[in-house]
Short mmCIF file of N, CA and C in Angstrom, two decimals:
data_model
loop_
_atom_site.label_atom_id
_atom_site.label_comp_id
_atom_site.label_asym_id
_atom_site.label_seq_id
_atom_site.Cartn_x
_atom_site.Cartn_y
_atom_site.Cartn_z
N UNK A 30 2.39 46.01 -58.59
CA UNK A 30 2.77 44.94 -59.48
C UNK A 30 2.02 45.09 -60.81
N UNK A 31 0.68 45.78 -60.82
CA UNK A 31 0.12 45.69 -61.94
C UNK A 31 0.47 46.19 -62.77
N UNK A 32 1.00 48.06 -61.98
CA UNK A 32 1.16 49.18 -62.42
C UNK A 32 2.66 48.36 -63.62
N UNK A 33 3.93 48.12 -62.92
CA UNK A 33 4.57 47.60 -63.15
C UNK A 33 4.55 46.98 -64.71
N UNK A 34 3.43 45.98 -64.40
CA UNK A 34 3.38 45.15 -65.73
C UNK A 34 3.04 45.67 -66.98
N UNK A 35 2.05 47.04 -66.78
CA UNK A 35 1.47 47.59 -67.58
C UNK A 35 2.40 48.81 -68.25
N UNK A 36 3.42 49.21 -67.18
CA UNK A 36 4.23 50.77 -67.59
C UNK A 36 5.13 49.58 -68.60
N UNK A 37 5.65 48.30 -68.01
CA UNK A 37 6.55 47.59 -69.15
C UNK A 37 5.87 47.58 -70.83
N UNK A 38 4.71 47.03 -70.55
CA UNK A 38 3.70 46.71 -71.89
C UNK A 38 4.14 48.15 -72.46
N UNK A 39 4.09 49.19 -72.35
CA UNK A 39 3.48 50.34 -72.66
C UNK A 39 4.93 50.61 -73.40
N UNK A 40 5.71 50.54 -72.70
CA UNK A 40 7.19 50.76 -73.06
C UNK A 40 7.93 50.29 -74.38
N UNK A 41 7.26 48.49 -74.18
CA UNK A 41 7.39 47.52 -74.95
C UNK A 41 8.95 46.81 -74.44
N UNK A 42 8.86 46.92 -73.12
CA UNK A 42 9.60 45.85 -72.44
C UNK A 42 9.41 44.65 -71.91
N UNK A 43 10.02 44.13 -71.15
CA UNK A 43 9.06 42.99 -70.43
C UNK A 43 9.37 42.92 -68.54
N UNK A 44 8.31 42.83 -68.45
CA UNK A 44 8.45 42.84 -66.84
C UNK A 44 8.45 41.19 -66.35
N UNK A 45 9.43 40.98 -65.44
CA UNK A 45 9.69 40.00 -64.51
C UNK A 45 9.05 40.10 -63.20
N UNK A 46 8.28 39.05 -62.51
CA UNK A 46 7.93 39.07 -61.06
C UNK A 46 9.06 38.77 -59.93
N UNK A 47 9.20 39.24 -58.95
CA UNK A 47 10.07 38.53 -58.23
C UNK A 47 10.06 37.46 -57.59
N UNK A 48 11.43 36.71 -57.51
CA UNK A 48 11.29 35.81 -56.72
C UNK A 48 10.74 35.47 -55.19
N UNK A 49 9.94 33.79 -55.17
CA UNK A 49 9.36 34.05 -54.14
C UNK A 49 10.23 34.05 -52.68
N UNK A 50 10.36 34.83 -51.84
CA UNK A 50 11.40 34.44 -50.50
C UNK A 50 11.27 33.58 -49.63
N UNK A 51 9.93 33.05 -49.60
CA UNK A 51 9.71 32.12 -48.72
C UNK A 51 8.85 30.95 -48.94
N UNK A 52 8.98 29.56 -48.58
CA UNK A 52 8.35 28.75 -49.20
C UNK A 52 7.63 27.32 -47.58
N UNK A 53 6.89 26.94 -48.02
CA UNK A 53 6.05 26.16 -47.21
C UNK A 53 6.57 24.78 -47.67
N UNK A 54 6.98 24.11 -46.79
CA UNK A 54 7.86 22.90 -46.42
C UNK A 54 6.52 21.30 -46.00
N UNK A 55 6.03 20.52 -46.70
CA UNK A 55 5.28 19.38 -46.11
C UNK A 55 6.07 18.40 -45.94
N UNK A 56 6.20 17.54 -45.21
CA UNK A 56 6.97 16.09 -45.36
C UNK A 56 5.27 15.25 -45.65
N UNK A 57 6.00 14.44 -47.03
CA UNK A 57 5.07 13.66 -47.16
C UNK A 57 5.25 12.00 -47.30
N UNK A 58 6.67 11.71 -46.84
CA UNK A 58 6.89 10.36 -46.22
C UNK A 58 7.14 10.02 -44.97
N UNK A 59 7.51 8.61 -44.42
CA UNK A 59 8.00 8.28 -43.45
C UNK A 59 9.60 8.24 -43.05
N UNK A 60 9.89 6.83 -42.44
CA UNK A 60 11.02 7.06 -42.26
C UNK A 60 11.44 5.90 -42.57
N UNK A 61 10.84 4.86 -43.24
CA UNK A 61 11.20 3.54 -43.83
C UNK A 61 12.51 3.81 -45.09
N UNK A 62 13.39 3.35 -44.86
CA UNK A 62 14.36 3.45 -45.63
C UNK A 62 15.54 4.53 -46.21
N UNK A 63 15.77 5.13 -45.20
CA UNK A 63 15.66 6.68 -45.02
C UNK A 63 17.29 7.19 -44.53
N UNK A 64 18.00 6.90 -46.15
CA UNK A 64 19.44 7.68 -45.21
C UNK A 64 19.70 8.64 -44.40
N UNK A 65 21.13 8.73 -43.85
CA UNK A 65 21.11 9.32 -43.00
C UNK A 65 21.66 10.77 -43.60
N UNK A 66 21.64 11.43 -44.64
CA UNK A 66 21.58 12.46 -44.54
C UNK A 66 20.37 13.22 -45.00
N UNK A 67 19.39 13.27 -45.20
CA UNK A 67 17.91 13.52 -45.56
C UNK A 67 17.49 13.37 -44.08
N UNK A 68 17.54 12.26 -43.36
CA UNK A 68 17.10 12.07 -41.95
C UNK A 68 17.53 13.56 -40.92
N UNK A 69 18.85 13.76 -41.20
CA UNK A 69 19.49 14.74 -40.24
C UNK A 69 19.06 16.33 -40.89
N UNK A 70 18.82 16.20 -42.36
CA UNK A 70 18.14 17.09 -42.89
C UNK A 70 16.70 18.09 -42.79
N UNK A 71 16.02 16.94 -42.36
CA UNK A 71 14.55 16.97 -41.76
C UNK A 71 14.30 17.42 -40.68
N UNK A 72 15.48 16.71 -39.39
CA UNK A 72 15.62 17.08 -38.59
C UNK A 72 15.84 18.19 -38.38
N UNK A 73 16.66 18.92 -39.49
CA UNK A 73 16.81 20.35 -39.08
C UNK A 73 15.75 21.29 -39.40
N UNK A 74 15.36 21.48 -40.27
CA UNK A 74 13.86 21.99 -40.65
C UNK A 74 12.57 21.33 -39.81
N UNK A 75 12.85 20.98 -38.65
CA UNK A 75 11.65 20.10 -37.77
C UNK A 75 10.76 19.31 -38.68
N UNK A 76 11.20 18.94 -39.42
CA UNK A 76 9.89 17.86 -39.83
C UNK A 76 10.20 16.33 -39.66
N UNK A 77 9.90 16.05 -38.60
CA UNK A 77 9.58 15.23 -37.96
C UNK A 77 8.74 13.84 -38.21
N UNK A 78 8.01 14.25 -38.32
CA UNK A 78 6.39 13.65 -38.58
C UNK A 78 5.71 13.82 -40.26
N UNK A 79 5.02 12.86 -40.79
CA UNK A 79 4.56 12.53 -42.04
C UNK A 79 3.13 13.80 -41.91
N UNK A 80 2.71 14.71 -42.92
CA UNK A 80 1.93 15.58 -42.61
C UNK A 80 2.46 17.26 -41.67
N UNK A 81 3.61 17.30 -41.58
CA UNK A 81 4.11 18.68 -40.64
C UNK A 81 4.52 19.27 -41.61
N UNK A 82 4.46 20.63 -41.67
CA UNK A 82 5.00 21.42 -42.64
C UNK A 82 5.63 22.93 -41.30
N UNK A 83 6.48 23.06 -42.26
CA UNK A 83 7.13 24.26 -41.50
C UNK A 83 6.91 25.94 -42.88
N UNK A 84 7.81 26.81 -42.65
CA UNK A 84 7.96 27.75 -43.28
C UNK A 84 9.53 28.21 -42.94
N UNK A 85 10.20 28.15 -44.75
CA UNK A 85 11.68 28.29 -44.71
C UNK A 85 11.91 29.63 -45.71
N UNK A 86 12.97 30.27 -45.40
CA UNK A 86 13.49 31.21 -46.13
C UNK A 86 13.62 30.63 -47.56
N UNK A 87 13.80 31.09 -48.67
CA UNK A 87 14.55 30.76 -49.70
C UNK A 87 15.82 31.05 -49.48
N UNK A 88 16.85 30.50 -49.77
CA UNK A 88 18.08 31.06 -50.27
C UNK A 88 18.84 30.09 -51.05
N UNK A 89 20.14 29.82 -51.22
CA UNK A 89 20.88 28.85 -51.78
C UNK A 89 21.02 27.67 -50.80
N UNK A 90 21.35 28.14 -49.56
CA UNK A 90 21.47 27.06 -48.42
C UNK A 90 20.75 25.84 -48.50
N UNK A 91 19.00 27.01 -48.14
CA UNK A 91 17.71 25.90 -47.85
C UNK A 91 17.26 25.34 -49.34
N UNK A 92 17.60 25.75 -50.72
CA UNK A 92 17.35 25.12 -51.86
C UNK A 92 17.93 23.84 -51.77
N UNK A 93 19.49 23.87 -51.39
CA UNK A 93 20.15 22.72 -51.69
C UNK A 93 20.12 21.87 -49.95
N UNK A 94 19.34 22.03 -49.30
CA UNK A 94 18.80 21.53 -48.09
C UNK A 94 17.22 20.56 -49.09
N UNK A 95 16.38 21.42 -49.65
CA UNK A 95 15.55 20.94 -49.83
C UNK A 95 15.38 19.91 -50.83
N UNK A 96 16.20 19.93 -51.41
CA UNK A 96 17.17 18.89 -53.29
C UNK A 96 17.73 18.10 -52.31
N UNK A 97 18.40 18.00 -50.84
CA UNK A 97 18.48 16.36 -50.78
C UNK A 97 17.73 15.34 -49.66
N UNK A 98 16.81 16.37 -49.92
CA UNK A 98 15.76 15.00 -48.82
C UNK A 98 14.11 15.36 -50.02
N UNK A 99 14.16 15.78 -51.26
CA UNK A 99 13.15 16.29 -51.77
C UNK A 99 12.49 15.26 -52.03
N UNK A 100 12.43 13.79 -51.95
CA UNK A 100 11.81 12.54 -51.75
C UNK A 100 10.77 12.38 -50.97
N UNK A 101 11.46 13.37 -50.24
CA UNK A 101 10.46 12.88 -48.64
C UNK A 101 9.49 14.30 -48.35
N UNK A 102 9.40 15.17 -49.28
CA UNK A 102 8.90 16.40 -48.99
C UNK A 102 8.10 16.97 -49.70
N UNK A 103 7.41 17.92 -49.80
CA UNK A 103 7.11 18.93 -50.93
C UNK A 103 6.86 19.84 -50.24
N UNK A 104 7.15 21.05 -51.20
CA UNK A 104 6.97 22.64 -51.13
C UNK A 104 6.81 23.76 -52.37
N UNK A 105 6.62 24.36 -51.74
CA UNK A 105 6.35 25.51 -52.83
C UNK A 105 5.94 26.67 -52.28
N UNK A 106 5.47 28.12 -53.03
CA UNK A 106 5.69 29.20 -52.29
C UNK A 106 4.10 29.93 -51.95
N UNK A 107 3.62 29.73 -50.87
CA UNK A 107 2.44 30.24 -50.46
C UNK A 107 2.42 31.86 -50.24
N UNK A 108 0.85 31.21 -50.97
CA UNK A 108 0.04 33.31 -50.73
C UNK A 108 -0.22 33.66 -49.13
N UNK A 109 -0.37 34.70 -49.16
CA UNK A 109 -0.87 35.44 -47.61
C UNK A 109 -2.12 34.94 -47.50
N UNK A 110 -2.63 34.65 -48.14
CA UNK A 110 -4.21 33.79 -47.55
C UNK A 110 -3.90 32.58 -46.87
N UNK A 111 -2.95 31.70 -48.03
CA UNK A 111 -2.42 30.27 -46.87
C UNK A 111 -1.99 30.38 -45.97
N UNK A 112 -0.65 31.76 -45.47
CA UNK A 112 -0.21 31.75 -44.10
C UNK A 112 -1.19 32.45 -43.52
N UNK A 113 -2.03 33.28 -43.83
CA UNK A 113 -3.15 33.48 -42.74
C UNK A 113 -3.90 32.35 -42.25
N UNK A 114 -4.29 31.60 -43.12
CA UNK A 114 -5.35 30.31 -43.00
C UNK A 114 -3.97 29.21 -41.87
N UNK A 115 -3.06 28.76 -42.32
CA UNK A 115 -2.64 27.89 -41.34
C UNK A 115 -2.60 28.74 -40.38
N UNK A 116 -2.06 29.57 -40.01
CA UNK A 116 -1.68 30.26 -38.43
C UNK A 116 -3.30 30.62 -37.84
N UNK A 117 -4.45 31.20 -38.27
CA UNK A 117 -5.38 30.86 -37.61
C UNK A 117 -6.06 29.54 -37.22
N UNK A 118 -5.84 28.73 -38.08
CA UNK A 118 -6.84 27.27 -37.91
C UNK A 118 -5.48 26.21 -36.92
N UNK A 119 -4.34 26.42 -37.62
CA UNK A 119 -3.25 25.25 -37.01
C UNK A 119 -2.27 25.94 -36.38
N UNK A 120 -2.24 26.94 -35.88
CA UNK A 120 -1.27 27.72 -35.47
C UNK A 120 -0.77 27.56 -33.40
N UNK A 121 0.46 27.34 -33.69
CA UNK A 121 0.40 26.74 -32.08
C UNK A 121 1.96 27.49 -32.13
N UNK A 122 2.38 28.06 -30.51
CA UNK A 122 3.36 28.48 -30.11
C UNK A 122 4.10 27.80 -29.27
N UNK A 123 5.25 27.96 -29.62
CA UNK A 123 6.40 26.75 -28.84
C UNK A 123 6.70 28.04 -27.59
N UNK A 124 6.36 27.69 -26.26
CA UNK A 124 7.02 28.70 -25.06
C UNK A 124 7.13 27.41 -23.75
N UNK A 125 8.76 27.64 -23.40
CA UNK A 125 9.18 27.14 -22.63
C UNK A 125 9.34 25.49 -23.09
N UNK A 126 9.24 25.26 -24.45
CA UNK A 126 9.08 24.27 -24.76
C UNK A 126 7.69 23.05 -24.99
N UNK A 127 6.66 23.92 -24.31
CA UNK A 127 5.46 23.64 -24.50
C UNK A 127 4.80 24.13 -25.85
N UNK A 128 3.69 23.13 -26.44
CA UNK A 128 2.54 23.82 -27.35
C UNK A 128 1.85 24.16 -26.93
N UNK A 129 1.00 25.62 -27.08
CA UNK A 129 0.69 26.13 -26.92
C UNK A 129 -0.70 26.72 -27.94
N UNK A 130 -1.57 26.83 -27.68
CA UNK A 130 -2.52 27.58 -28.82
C UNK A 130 -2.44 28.71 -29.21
N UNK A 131 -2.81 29.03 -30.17
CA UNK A 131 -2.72 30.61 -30.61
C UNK A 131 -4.08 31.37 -30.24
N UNK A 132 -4.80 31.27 -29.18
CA UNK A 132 -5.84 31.50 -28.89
C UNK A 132 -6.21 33.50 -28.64
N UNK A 133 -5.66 34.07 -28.10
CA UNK A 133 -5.38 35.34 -28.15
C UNK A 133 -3.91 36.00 -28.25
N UNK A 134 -3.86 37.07 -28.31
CA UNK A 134 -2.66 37.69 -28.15
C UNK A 134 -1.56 38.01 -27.49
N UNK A 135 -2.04 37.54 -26.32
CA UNK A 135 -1.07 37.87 -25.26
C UNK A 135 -0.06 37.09 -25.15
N UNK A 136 0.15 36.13 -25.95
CA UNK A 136 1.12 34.81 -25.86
C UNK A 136 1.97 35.62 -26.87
N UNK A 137 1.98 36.19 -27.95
CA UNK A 137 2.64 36.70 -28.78
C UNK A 137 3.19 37.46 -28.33
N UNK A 138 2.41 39.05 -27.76
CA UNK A 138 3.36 39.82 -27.55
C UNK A 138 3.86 39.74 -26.06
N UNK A 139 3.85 38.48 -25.28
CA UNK A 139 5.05 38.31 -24.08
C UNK A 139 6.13 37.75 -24.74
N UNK A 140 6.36 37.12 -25.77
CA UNK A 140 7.14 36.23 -26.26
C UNK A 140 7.97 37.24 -27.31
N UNK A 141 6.92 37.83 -28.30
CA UNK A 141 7.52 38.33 -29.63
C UNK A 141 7.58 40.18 -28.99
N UNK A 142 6.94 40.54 -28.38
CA UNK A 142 6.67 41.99 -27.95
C UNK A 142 7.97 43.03 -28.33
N UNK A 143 9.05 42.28 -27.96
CA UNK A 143 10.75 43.05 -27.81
C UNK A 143 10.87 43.32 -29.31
N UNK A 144 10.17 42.15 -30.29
CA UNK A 144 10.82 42.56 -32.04
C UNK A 144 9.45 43.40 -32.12
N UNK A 145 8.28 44.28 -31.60
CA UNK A 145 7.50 44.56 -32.15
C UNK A 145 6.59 43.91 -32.77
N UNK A 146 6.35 42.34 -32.54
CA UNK A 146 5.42 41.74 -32.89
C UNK A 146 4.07 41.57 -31.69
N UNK A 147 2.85 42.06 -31.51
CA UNK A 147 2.17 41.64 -30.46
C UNK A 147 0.91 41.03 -31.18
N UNK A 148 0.44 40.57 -32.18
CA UNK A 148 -0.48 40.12 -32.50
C UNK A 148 -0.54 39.32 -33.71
N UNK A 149 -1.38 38.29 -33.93
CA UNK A 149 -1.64 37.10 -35.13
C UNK A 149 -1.26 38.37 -36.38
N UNK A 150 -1.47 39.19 -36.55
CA UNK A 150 -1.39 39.95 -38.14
C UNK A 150 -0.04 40.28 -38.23
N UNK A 151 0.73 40.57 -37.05
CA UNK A 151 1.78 41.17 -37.28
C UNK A 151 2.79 39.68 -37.22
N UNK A 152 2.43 38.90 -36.59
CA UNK A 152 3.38 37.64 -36.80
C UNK A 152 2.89 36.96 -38.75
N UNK A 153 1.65 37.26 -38.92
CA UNK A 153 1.61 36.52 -40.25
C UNK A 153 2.27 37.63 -41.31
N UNK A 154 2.22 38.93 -41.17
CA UNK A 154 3.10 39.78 -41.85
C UNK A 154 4.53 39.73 -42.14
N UNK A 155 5.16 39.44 -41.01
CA UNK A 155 6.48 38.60 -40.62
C UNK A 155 6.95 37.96 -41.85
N UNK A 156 6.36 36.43 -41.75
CA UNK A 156 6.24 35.34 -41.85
C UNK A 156 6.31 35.45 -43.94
N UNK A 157 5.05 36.61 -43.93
CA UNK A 157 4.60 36.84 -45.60
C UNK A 157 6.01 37.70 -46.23
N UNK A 158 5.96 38.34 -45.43
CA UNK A 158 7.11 39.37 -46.18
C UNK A 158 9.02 38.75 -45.59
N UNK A 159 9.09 38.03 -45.08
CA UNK A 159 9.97 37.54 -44.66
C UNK A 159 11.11 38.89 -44.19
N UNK A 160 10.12 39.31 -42.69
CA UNK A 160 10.86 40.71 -42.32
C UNK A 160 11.79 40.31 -41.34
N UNK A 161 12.90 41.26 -41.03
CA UNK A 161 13.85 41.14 -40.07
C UNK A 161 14.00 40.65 -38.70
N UNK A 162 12.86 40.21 -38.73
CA UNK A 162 12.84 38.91 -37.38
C UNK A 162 11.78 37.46 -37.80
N UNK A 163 12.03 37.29 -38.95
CA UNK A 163 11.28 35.80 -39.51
C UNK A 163 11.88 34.77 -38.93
N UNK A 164 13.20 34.57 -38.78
CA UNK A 164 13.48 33.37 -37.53
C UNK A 164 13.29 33.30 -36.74
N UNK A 165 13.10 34.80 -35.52
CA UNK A 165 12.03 34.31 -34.07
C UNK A 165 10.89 34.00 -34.35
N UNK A 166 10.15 34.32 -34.93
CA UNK A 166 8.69 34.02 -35.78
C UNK A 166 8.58 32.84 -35.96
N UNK A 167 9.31 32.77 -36.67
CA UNK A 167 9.57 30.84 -37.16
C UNK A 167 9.69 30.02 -36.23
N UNK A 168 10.30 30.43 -35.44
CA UNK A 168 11.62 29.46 -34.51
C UNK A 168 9.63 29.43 -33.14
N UNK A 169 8.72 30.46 -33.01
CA UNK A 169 7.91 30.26 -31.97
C UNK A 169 7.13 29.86 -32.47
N UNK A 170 6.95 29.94 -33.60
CA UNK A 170 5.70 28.58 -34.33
C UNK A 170 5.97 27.22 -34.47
N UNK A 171 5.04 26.32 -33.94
CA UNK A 171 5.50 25.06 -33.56
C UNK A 171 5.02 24.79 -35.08
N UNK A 172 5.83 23.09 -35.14
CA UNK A 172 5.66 23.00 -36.79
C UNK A 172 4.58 22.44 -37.07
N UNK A 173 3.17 23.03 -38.12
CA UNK A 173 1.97 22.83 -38.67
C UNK A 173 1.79 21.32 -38.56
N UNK A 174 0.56 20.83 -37.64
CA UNK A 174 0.32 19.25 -37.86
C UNK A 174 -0.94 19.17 -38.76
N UNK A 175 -0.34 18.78 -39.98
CA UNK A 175 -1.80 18.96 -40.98
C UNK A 175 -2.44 17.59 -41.03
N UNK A 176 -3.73 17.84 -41.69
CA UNK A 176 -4.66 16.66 -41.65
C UNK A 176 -4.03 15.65 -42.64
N UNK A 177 -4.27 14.27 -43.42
CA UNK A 177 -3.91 13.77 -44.51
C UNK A 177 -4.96 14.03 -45.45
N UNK A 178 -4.19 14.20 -46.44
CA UNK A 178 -5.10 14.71 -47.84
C UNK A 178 -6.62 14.31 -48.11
N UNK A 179 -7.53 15.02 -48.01
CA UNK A 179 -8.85 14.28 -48.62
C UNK A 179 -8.71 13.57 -50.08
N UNK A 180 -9.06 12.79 -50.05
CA UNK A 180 -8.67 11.66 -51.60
C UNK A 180 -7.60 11.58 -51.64
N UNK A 181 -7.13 11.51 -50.45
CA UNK A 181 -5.15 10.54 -50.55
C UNK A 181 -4.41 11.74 -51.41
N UNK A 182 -3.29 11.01 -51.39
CA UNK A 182 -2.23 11.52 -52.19
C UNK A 182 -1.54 11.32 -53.12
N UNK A 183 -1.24 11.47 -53.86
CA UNK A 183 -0.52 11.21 -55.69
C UNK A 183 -0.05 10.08 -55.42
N UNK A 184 1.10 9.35 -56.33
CA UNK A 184 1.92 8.43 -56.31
C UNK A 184 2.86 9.60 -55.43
N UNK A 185 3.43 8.62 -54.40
CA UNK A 185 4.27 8.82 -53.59
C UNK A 185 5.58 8.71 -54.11
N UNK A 186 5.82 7.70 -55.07
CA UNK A 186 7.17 7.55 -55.42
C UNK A 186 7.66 8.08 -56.55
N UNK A 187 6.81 9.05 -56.96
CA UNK A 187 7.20 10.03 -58.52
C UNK A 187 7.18 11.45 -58.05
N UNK A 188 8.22 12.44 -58.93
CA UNK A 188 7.49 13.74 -58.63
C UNK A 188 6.59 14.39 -58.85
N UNK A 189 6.81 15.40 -58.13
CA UNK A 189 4.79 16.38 -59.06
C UNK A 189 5.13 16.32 -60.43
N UNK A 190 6.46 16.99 -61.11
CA UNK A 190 6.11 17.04 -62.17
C UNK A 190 5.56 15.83 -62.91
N UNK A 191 5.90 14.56 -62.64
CA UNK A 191 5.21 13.45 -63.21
C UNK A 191 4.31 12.79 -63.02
N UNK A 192 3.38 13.47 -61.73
CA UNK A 192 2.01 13.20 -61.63
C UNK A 192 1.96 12.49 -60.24
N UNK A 193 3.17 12.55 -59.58
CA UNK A 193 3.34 12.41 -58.26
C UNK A 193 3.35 13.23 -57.16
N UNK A 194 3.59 12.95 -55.86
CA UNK A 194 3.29 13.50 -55.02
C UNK A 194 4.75 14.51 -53.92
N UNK A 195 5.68 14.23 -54.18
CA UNK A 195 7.25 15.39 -53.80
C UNK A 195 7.75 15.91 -54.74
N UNK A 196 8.21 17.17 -54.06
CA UNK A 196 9.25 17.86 -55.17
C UNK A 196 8.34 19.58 -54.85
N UNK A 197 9.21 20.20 -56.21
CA UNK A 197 8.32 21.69 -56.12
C UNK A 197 7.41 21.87 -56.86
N UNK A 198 6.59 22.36 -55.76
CA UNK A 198 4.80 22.82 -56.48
C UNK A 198 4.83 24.06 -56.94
N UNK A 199 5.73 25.04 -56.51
CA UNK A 199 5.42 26.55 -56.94
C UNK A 199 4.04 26.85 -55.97
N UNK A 200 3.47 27.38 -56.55
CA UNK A 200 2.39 28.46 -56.45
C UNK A 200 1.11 27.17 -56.19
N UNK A 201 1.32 25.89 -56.88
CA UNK A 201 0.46 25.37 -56.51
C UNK A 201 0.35 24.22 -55.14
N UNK A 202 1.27 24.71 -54.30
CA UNK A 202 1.11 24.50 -52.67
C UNK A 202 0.16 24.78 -51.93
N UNK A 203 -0.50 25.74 -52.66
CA UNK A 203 -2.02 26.58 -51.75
C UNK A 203 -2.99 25.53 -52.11
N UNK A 204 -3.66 25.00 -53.01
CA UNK A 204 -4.20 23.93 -53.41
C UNK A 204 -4.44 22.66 -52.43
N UNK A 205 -2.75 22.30 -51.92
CA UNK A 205 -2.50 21.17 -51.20
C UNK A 205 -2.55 21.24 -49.91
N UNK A 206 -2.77 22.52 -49.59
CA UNK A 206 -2.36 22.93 -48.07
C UNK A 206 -3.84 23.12 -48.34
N UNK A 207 -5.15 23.74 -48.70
CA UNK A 207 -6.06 23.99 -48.00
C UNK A 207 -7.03 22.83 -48.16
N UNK A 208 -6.14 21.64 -48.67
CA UNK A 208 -6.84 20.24 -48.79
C UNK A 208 -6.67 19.47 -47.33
N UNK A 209 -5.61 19.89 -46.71
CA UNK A 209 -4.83 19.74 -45.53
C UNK A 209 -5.58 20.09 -44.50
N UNK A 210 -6.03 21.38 -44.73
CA UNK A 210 -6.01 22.01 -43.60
C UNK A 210 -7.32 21.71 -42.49
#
């Protein structure tokens, strides 16, 4: 990426970063007042619960999934340090329908073993690079139960951009998540 930025400079072009593919999902309301399509919305992305965050693909689908319940949510696109940091500290596996801890490896590769996943690095690799089995990945990580914010949380009823607390953070999700965590 550096190389990149620098062969552009040199050229006297301009280099673009790519887009991010995957983004970290918080619900940061309840369910007081709460139509029913945002409700069934949530539901589908498991967030459930005030404080759960999941991990979603980007695409057009989950954008315009996330634009109509974005009231009740925030996200933005985390570094490999944040998905390392939640999956070691909050990281729990859904098997047989049970939670489960992420305590060693062997839960992974009985579960994930068949896609070539047998260990915490290779499931957070997954997860970072959004590789060709990120929905079993996804789908065996139960959804993140994070702490509530140390020093609370923004105005709830504005967006980030206006000094509130839903909507998209970008890049600055890592911030909020290791306030969480």
């Amino acid at each position: 990426m550096i190389d990149a930025k620098r062969s552009a400079k040199k050229d006297g072009s301009v280099f673009v970063e790519p887009e991010a593919r995957v983004a970290l999902v918080i619900r940061t309301r309840g369910i007081m007042k709460l139509s029913p399509t945002p409700k069934k919305v949530l539901q589908l992305i498991r967030l459930r619960q005030i404080n759960n965050g999941v991990f979603l693909v980007i695409n057009k689908a989950t954008m315009n999934m996330l634009n109509r319940c974005s009231p009740y949510i925030t996200f933005g696109y985390p570094s490999r340090k944040t998905i390392r940091e939640l999956i070691y500290k909050r990281g729990f596996a859904k098997v047989n329908g049970q939670r489960i801890p992420l305590t060693d490896n062997e839960v992974i590769e009985k579960e994930l073993g068949k896609f070539g996943i047998i260990c915490i690095e290779d499931l957070i690799h997954e997860i970072a690079t959004v590789g060709p089995h990120f929905r079993e990945c996804n789908r065996f990580l139960w959804p993140f139960k994070l702490n509530s914010r140390r020093g609370g949380t923004e105005k709830k009823n504005k967006p980030y951009q206006q000094g509130g607390c839903w909507g998209n953070r970008e890049e600055r999700i890592n911030e909020f998540v290791r306030n969480m965590v």
